[in-house]
PDB file of C-alpha atoms in Angstrom:
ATOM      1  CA  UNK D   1       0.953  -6.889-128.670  1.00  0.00           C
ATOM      2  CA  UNK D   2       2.841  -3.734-127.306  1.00  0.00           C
ATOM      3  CA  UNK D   3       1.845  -3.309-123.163  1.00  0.00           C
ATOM      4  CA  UNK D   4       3.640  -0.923-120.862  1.00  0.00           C
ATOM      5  CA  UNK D   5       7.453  -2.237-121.587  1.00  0.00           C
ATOM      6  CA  UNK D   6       7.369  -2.706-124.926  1.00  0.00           C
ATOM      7  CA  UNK D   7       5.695   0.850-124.933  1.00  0.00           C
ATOM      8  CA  UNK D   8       8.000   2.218-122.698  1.00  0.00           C
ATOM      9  CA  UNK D   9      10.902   1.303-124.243  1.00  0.00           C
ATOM     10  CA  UNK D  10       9.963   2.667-127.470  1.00  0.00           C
ATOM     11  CA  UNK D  11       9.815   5.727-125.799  1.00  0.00           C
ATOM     12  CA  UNK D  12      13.099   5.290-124.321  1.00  0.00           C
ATOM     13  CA  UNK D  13      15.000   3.613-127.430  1.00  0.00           C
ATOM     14  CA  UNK D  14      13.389   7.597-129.478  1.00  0.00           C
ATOM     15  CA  UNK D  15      13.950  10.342-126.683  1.00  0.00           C
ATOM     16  CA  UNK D  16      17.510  11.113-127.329  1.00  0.00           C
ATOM     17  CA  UNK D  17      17.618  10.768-131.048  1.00  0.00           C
ATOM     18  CA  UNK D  18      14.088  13.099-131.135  1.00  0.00           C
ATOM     19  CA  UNK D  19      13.923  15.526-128.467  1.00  0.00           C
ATOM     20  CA  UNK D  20      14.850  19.190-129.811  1.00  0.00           C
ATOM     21  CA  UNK D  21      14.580  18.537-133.661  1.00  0.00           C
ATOM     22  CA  UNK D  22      12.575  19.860-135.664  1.00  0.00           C
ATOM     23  CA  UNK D  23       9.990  18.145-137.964  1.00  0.00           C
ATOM     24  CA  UNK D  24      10.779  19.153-141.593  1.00  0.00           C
ATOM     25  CA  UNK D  25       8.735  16.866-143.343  1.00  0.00           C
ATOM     26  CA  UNK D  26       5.765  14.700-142.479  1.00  0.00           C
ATOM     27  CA  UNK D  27       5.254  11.733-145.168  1.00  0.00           C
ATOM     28  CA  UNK D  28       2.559   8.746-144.917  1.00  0.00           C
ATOM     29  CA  UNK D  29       4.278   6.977-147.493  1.00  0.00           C
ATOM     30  CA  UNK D  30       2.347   5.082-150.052  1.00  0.00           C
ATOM     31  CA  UNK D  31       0.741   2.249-148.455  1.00  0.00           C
ATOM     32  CA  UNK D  32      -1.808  -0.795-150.272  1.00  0.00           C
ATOM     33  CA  UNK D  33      -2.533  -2.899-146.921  1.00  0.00           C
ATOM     34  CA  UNK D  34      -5.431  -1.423-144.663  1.00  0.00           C
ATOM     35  CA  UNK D  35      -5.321   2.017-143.787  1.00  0.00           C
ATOM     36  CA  UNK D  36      -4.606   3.374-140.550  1.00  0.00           C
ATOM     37  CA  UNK D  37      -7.115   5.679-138.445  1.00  0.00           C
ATOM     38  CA  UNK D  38      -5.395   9.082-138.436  1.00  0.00           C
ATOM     39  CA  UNK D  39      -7.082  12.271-137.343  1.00  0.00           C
ATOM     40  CA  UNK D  40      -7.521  14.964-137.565  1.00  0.00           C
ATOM     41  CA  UNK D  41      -7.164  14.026-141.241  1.00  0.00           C
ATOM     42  CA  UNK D  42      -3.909  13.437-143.409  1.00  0.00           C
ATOM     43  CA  UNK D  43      -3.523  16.927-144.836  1.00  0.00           C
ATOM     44  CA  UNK D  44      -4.459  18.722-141.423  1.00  0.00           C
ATOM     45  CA  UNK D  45      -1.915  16.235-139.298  1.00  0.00           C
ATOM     46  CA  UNK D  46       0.746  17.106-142.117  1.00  0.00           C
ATOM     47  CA  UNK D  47       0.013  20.738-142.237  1.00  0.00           C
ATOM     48  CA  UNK D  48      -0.222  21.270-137.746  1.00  0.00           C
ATOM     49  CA  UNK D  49       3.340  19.010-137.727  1.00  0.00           C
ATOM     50  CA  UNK D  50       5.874  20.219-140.094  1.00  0.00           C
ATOM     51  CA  UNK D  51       8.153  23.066-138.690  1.00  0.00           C
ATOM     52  CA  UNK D  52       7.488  21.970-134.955  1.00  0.00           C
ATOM     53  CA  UNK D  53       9.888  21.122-132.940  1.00  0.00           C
ATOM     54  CA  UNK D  54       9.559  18.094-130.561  1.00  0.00           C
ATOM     55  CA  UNK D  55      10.188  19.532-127.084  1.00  0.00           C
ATOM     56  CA  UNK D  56       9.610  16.096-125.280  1.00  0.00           C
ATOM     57  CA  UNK D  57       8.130  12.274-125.935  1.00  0.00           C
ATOM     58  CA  UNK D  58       6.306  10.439-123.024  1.00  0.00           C
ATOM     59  CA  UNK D  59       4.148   7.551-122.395  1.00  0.00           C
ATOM     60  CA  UNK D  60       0.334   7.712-121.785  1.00  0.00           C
ATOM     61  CA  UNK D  61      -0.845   4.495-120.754  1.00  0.00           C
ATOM     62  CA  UNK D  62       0.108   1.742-124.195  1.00  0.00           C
ATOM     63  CA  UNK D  63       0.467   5.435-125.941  1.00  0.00           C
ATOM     64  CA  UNK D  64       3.793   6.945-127.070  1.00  0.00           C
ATOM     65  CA  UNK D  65       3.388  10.882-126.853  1.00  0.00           C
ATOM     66  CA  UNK D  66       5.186  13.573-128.476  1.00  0.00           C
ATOM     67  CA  UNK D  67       5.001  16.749-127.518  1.00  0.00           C
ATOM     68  CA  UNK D  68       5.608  19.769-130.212  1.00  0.00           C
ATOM     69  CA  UNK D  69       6.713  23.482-129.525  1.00  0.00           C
ATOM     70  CA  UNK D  70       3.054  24.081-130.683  1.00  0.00           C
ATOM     71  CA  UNK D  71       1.290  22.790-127.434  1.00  0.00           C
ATOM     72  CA  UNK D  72      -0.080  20.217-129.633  1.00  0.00           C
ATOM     73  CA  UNK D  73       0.830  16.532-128.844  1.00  0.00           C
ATOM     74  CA  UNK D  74       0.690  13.564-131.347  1.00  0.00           C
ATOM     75  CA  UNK D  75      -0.305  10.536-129.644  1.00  0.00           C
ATOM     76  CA  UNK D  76       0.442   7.251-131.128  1.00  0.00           C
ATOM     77  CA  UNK D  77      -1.400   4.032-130.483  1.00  0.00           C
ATOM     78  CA  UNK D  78       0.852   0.993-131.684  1.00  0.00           C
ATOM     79  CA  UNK D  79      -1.630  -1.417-130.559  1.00  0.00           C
ATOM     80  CA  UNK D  80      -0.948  -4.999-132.027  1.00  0.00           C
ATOM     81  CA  UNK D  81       1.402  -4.804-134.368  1.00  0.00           C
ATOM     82  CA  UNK D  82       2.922  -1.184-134.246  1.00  0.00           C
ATOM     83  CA  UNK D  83       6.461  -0.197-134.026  1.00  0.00           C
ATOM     84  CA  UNK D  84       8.227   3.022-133.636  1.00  0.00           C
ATOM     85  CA  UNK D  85      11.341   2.949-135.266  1.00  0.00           C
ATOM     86  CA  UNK D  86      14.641   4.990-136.064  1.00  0.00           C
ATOM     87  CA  UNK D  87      16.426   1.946-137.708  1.00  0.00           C
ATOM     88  CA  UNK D  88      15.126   0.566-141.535  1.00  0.00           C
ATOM     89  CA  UNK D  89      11.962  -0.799-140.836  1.00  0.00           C
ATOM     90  CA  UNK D  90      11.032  -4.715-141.142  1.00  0.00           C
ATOM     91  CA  UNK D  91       9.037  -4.153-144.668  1.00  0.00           C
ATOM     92  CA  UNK D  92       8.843  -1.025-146.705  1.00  0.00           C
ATOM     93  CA  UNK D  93       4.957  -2.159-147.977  1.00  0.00           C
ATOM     94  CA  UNK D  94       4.390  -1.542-143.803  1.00  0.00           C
ATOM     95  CA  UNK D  95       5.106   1.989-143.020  1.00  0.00           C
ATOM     96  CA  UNK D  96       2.432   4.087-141.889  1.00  0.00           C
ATOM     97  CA  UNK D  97       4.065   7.476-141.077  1.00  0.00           C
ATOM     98  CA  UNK D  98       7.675   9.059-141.546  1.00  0.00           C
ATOM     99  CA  UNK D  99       8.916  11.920-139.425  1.00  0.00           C
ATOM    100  CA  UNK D 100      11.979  14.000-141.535  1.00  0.00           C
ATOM    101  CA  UNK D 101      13.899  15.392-138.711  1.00  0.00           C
ATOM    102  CA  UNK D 102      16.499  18.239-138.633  1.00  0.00           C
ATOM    103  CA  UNK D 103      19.544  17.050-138.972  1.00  0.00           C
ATOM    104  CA  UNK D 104      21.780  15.841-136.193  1.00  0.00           C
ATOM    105  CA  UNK D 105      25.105  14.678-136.225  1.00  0.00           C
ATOM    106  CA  UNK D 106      24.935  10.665-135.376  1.00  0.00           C
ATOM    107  CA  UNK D 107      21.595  10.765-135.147  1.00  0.00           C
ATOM    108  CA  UNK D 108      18.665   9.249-136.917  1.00  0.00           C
ATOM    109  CA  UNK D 109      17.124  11.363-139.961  1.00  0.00           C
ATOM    110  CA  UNK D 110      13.681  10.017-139.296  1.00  0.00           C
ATOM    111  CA  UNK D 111      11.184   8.412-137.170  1.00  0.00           C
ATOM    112  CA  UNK D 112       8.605   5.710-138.508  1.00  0.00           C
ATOM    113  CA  UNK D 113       5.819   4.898-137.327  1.00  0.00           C
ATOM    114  CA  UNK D 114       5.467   0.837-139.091  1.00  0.00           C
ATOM    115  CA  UNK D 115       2.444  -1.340-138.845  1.00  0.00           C
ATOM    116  CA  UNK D 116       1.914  -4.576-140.178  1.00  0.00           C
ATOM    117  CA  UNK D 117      -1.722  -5.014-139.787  1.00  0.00           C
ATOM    118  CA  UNK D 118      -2.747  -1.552-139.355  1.00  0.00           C
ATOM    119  CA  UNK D 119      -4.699  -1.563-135.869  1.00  0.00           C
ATOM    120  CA  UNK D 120      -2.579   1.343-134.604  1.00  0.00           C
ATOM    121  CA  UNK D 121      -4.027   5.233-134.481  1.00  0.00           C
ATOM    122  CA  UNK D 122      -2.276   8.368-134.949  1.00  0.00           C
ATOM    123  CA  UNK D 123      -3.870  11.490-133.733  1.00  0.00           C
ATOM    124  CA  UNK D 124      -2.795  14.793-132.786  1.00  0.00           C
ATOM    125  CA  UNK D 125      -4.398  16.500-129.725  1.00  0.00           C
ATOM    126  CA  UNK D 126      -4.625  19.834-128.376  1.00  0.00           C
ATOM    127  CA  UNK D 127      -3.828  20.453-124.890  1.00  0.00           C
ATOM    128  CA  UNK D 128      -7.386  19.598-123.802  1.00  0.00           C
ATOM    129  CA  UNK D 129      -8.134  16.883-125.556  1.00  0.00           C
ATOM    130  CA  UNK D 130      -4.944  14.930-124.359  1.00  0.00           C
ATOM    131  CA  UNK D 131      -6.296  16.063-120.718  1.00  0.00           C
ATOM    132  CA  UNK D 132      -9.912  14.871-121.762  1.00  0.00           C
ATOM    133  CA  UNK D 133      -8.364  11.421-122.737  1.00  0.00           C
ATOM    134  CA  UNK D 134      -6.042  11.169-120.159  1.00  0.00           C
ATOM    135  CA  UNK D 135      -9.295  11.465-117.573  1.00  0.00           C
ATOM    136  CA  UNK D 136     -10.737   8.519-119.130  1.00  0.00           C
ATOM    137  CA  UNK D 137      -7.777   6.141-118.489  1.00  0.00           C
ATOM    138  CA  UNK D 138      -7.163   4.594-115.076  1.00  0.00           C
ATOM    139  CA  UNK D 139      -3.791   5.141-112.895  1.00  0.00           C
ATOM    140  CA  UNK D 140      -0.821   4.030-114.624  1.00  0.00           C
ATOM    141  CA  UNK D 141       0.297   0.496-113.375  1.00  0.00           C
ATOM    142  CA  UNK D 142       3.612   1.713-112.713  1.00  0.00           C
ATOM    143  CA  UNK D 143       2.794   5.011-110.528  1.00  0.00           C
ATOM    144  CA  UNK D 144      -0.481   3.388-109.247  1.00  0.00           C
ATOM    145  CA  UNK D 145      -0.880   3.484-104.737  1.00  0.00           C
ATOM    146  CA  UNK D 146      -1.575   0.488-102.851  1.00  0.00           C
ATOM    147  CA  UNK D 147      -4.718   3.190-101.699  1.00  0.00           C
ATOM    148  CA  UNK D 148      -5.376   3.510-105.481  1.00  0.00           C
ATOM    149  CA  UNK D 149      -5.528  -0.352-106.397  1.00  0.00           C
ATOM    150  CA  UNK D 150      -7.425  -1.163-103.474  1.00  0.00           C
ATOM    151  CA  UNK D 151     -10.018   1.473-104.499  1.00  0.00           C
ATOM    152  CA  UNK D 152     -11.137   0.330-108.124  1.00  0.00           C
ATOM    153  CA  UNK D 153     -10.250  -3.663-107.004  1.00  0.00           C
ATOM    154  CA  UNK D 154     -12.626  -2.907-104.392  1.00  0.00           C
ATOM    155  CA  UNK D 155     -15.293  -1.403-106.689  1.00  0.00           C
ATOM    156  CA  UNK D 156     -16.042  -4.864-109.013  1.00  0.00           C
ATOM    157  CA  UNK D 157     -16.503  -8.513-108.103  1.00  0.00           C
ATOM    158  CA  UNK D 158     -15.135  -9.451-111.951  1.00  0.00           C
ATOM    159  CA  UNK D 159     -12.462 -11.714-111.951  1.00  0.00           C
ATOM    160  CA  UNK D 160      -9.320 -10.156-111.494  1.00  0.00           C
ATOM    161  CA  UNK D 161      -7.497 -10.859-114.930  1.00  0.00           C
ATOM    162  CA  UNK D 162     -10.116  -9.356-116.592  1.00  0.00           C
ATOM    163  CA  UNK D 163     -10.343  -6.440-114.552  1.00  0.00           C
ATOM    164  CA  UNK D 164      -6.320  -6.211-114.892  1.00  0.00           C
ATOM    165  CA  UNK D 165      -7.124  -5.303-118.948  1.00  0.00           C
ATOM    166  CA  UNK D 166      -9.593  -2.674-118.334  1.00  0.00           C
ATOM    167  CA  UNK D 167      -7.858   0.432-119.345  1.00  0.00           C
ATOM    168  CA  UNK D 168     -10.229   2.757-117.410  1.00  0.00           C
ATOM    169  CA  UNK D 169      -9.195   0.952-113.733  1.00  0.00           C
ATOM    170  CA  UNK D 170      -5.815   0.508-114.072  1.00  0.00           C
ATOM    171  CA  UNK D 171      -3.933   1.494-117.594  1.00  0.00           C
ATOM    172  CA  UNK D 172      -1.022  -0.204-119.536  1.00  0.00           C
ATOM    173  CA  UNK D 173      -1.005  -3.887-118.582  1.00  0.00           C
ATOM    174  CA  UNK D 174      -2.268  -6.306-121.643  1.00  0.00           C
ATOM    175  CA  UNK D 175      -2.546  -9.767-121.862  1.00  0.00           C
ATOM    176  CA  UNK D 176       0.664 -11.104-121.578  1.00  0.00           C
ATOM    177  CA  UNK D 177       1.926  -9.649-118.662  1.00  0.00           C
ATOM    178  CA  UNK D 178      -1.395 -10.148-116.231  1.00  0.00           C
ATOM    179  CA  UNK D 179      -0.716 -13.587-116.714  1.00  0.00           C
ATOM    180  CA  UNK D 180       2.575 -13.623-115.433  1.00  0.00           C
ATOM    181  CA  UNK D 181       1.688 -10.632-112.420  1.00  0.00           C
ATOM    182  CA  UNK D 182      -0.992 -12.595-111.284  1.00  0.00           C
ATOM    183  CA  UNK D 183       1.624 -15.659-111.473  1.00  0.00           C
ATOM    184  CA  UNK D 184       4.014 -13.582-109.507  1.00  0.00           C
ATOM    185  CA  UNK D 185       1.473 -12.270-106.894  1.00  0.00           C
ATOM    186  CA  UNK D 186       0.238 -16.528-106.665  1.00  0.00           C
ATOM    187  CA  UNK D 187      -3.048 -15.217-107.199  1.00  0.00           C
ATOM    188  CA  UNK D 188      -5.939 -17.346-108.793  1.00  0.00           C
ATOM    189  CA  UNK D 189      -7.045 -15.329-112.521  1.00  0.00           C
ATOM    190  CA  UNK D 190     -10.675 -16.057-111.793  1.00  0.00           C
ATOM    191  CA  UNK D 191     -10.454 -14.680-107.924  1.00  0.00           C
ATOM    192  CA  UNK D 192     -12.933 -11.906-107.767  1.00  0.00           C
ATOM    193  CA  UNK D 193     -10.782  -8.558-107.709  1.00  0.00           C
ATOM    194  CA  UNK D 194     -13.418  -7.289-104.627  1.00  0.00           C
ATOM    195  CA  UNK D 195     -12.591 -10.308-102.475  1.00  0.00           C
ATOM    196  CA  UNK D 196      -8.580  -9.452-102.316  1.00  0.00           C
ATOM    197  CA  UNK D 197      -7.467  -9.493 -99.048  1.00  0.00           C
ATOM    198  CA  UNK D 198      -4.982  -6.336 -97.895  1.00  0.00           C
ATOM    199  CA  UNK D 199      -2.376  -9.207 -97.941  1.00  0.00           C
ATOM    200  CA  UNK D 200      -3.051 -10.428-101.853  1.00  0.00           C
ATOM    201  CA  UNK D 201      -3.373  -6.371-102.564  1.00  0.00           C
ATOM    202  CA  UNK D 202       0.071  -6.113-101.494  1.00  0.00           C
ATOM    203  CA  UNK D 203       2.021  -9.152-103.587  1.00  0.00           C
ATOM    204  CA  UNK D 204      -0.335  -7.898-106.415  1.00  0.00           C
ATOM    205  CA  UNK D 205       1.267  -4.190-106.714  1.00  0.00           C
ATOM    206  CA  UNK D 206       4.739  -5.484-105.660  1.00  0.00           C
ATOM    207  CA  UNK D 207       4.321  -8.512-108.600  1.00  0.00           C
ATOM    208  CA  UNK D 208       3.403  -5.575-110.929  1.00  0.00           C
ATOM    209  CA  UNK D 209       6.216  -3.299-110.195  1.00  0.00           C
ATOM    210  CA  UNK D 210       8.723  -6.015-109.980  1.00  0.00           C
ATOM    211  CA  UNK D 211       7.511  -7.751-113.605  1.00  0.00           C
ATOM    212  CA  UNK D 212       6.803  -4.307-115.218  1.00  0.00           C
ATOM    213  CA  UNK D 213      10.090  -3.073-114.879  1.00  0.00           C
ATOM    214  CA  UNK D 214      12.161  -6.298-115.037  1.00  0.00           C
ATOM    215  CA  UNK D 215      10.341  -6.170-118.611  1.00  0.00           C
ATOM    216  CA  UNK D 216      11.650  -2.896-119.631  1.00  0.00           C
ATOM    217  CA  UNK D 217      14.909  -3.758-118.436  1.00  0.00           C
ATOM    218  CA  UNK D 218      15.068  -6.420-121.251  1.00  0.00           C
ATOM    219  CA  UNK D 219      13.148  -4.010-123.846  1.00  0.00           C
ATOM    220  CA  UNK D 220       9.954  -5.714-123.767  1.00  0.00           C
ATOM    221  CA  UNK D 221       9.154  -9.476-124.890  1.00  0.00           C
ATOM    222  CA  UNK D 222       9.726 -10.537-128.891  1.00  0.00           C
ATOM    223  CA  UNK D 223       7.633 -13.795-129.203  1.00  0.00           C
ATOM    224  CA  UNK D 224       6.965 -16.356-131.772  1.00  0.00           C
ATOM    225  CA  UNK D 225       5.685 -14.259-134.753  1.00  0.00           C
ATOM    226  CA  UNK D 226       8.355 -11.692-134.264  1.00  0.00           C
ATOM    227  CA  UNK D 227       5.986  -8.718-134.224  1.00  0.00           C
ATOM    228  CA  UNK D 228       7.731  -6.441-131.438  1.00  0.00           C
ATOM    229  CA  UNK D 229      11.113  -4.627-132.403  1.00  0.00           C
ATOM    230  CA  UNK D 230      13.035  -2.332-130.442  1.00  0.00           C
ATOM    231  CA  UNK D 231      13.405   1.139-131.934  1.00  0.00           C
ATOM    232  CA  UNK D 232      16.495  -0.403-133.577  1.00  0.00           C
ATOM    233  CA  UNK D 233      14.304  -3.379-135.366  1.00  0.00           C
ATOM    234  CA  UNK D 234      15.864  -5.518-132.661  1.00  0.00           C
ATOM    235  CA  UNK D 235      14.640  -8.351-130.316  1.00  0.00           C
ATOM    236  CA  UNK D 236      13.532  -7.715-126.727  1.00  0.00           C
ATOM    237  CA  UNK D 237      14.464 -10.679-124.109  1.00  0.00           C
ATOM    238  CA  UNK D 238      11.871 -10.646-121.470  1.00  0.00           C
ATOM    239  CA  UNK D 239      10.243 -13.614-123.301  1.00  0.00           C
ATOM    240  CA  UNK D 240      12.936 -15.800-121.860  1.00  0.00           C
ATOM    241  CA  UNK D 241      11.957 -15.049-118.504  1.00  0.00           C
ATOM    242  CA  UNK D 242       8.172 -15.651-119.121  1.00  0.00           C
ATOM    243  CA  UNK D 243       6.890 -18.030-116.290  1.00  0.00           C
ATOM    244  CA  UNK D 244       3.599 -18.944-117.386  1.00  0.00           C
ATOM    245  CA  UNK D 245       2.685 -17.041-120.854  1.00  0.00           C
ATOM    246  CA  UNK D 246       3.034 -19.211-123.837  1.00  0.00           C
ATOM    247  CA  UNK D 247       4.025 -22.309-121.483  1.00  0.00           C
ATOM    248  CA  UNK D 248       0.705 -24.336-121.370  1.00  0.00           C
ATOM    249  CA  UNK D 249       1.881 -28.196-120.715  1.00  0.00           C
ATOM    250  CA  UNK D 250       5.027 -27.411-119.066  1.00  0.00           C
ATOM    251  CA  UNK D 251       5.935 -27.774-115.721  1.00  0.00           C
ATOM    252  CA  UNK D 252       5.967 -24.541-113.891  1.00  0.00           C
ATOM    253  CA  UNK D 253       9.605 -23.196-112.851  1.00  0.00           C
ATOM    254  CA  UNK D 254       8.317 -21.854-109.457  1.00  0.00           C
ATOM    255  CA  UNK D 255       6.649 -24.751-107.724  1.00  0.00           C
ATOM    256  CA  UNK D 256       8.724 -27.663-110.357  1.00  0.00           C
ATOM    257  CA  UNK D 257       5.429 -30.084-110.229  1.00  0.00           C
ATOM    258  CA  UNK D 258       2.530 -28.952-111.597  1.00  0.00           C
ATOM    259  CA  UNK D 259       1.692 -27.823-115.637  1.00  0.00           C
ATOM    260  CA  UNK D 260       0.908 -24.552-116.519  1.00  0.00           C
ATOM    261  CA  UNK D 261      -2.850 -24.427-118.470  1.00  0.00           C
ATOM    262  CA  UNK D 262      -4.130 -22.172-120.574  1.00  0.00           C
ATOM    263  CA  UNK D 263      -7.868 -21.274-120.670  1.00  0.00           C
ATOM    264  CA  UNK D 264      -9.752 -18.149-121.993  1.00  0.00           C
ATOM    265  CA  UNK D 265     -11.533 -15.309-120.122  1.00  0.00           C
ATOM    266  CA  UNK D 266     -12.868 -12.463-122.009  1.00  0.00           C
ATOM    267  CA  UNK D 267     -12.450 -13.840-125.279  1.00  0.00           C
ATOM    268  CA  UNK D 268      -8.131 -13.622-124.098  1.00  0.00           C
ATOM    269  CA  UNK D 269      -5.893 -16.438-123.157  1.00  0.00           C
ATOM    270  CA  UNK D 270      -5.237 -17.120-119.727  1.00  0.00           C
ATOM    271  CA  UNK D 271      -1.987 -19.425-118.228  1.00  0.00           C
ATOM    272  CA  UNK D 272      -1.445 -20.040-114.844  1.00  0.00           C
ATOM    273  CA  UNK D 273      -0.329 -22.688-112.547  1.00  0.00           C
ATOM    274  CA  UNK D 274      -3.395 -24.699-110.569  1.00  0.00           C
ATOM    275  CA  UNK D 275      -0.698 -25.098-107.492  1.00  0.00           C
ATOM    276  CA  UNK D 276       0.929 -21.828-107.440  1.00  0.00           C
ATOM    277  CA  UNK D 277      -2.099 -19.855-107.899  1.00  0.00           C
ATOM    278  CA  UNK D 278      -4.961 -22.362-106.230  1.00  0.00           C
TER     279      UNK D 278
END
């Protein structure tokens, strides 16, 4: 489930307990649930990481980056159910990678990397492979023009929720929150993304900004199953400011009279309002 906030705050909730320590130990701790992807390979990862220092951590896209004294970066997907964590993690049978860092006084002696279902990747990149797949991702929803959404919106006649998801136009959003930008923005999630006027092109990148970072302001949304922690193992909020995700059959709190459905594109679930977003 982790988009951009969640992502983002991850990064966030690790910088300052991270930055300028060194990695003395790499563990993937024993582990009987499905195996993670990790390249270039367990004993190469473990050998290229310990005794590097982290000189900075950054997002790429639904990515958390970590940059080592080495030039080499380890780039972490968290993808459904990943979590990066300096707090005990939810299960011990769940934990994918641990980080032993230098100690610091008040600070964390690890970082975990903990997965429950074990979609998430761990790779670690040379400088030119992290520019290689950095080229293949689109502009970052949060640093994205108006000139630069009106250029790949402009380029596809798919309907706009699905083209929100595509990584390679515009990278970070997920499911959750293009339902509730395209709620914001009161624009239809089956309009076709080329026939946006300048007008909807505008409400859409000011709906993105304004949910994007109103999201990371509450550390991401926590919903039902519980999946998404903080780096702490605590809730985020912004799933008690949802409009339309998760609300099919009740009445939407913008326009007060009509009922938020839900429907499916692309094999995802949509929710929207029929009068807000006609």
């Amino acid at each position: 489930m982790p988009e951009l906030p969640e992502v983002e705050t991850m990064v966030r909730g690790i910088r300052a307990d991270c930055i300028g320590r060194q990695i003395q130990r790499t563990q993937f701790p024993p582990c009987r649930r499905k195996p993670i992807q990790v390249h270039p390979g367990r004993r190469a990862f473990v050998r290229n990481t310990e005794g590097r220092e982290i000189t900075d951590i950054c997002r790429l896209a639904k990515r958390v980056v970590l940059e080592l004294d080495s030039g080499d970066l380890i780039v972490i997907e968290p993808r459904m159910t990943g979590l990066l964590l300096l707090a005990d993690p939810p299960t011990l049978e769940h934990r994918r990678l641990c980080l032993q860092l230098s100690p610091a006084p008040g600070k964390s002696p690890t970082l975990e990397f903990w997965d429950r279902r074990g979609l998430g990747t761990i790779t670690l990149l040379k400088p030119s492979e992290y520019f290689e797949l950095e080229s293949r991702l689109g502009k970052d929803a949060l640093t994205a023009s108006i000139a630069d959404w009106t250029a790949f919106l402009k380029q596809t006649s798919r309907e706009i929720k699905v083209v929100l998801l595509d990584q390679s136009r515009v990278s970070g959003i997920g499911n959750l929150y293009a339902s509730e930008i395209l709620h914001e923005a009161r624009i239809s999630p089956f309009r076709a993304a080329a026939s946006l006027s300048k007008a909807h092109i505008l409400r859409l990148v000011a709906a993105t900004q304004r949910i994007l970072q109103e999201a990371i302001q509450y550390e991401g949304s926590t919903l039902g199953d519980g999946t998404y922690r903080n780096a702490l193992n605590k809730d985020g909020s912004y799933q008690n400011h949802h409009k339309v995700y998760q609300r099919a059959d009740l009445r939407c709190l913008s326009c007060g009279k009509a009922k938020i459905v839900r429907t499916v594109q692309a094999q995802r679930a949509t929710f929207f309002c029929p009068k807000c977003q006609r």
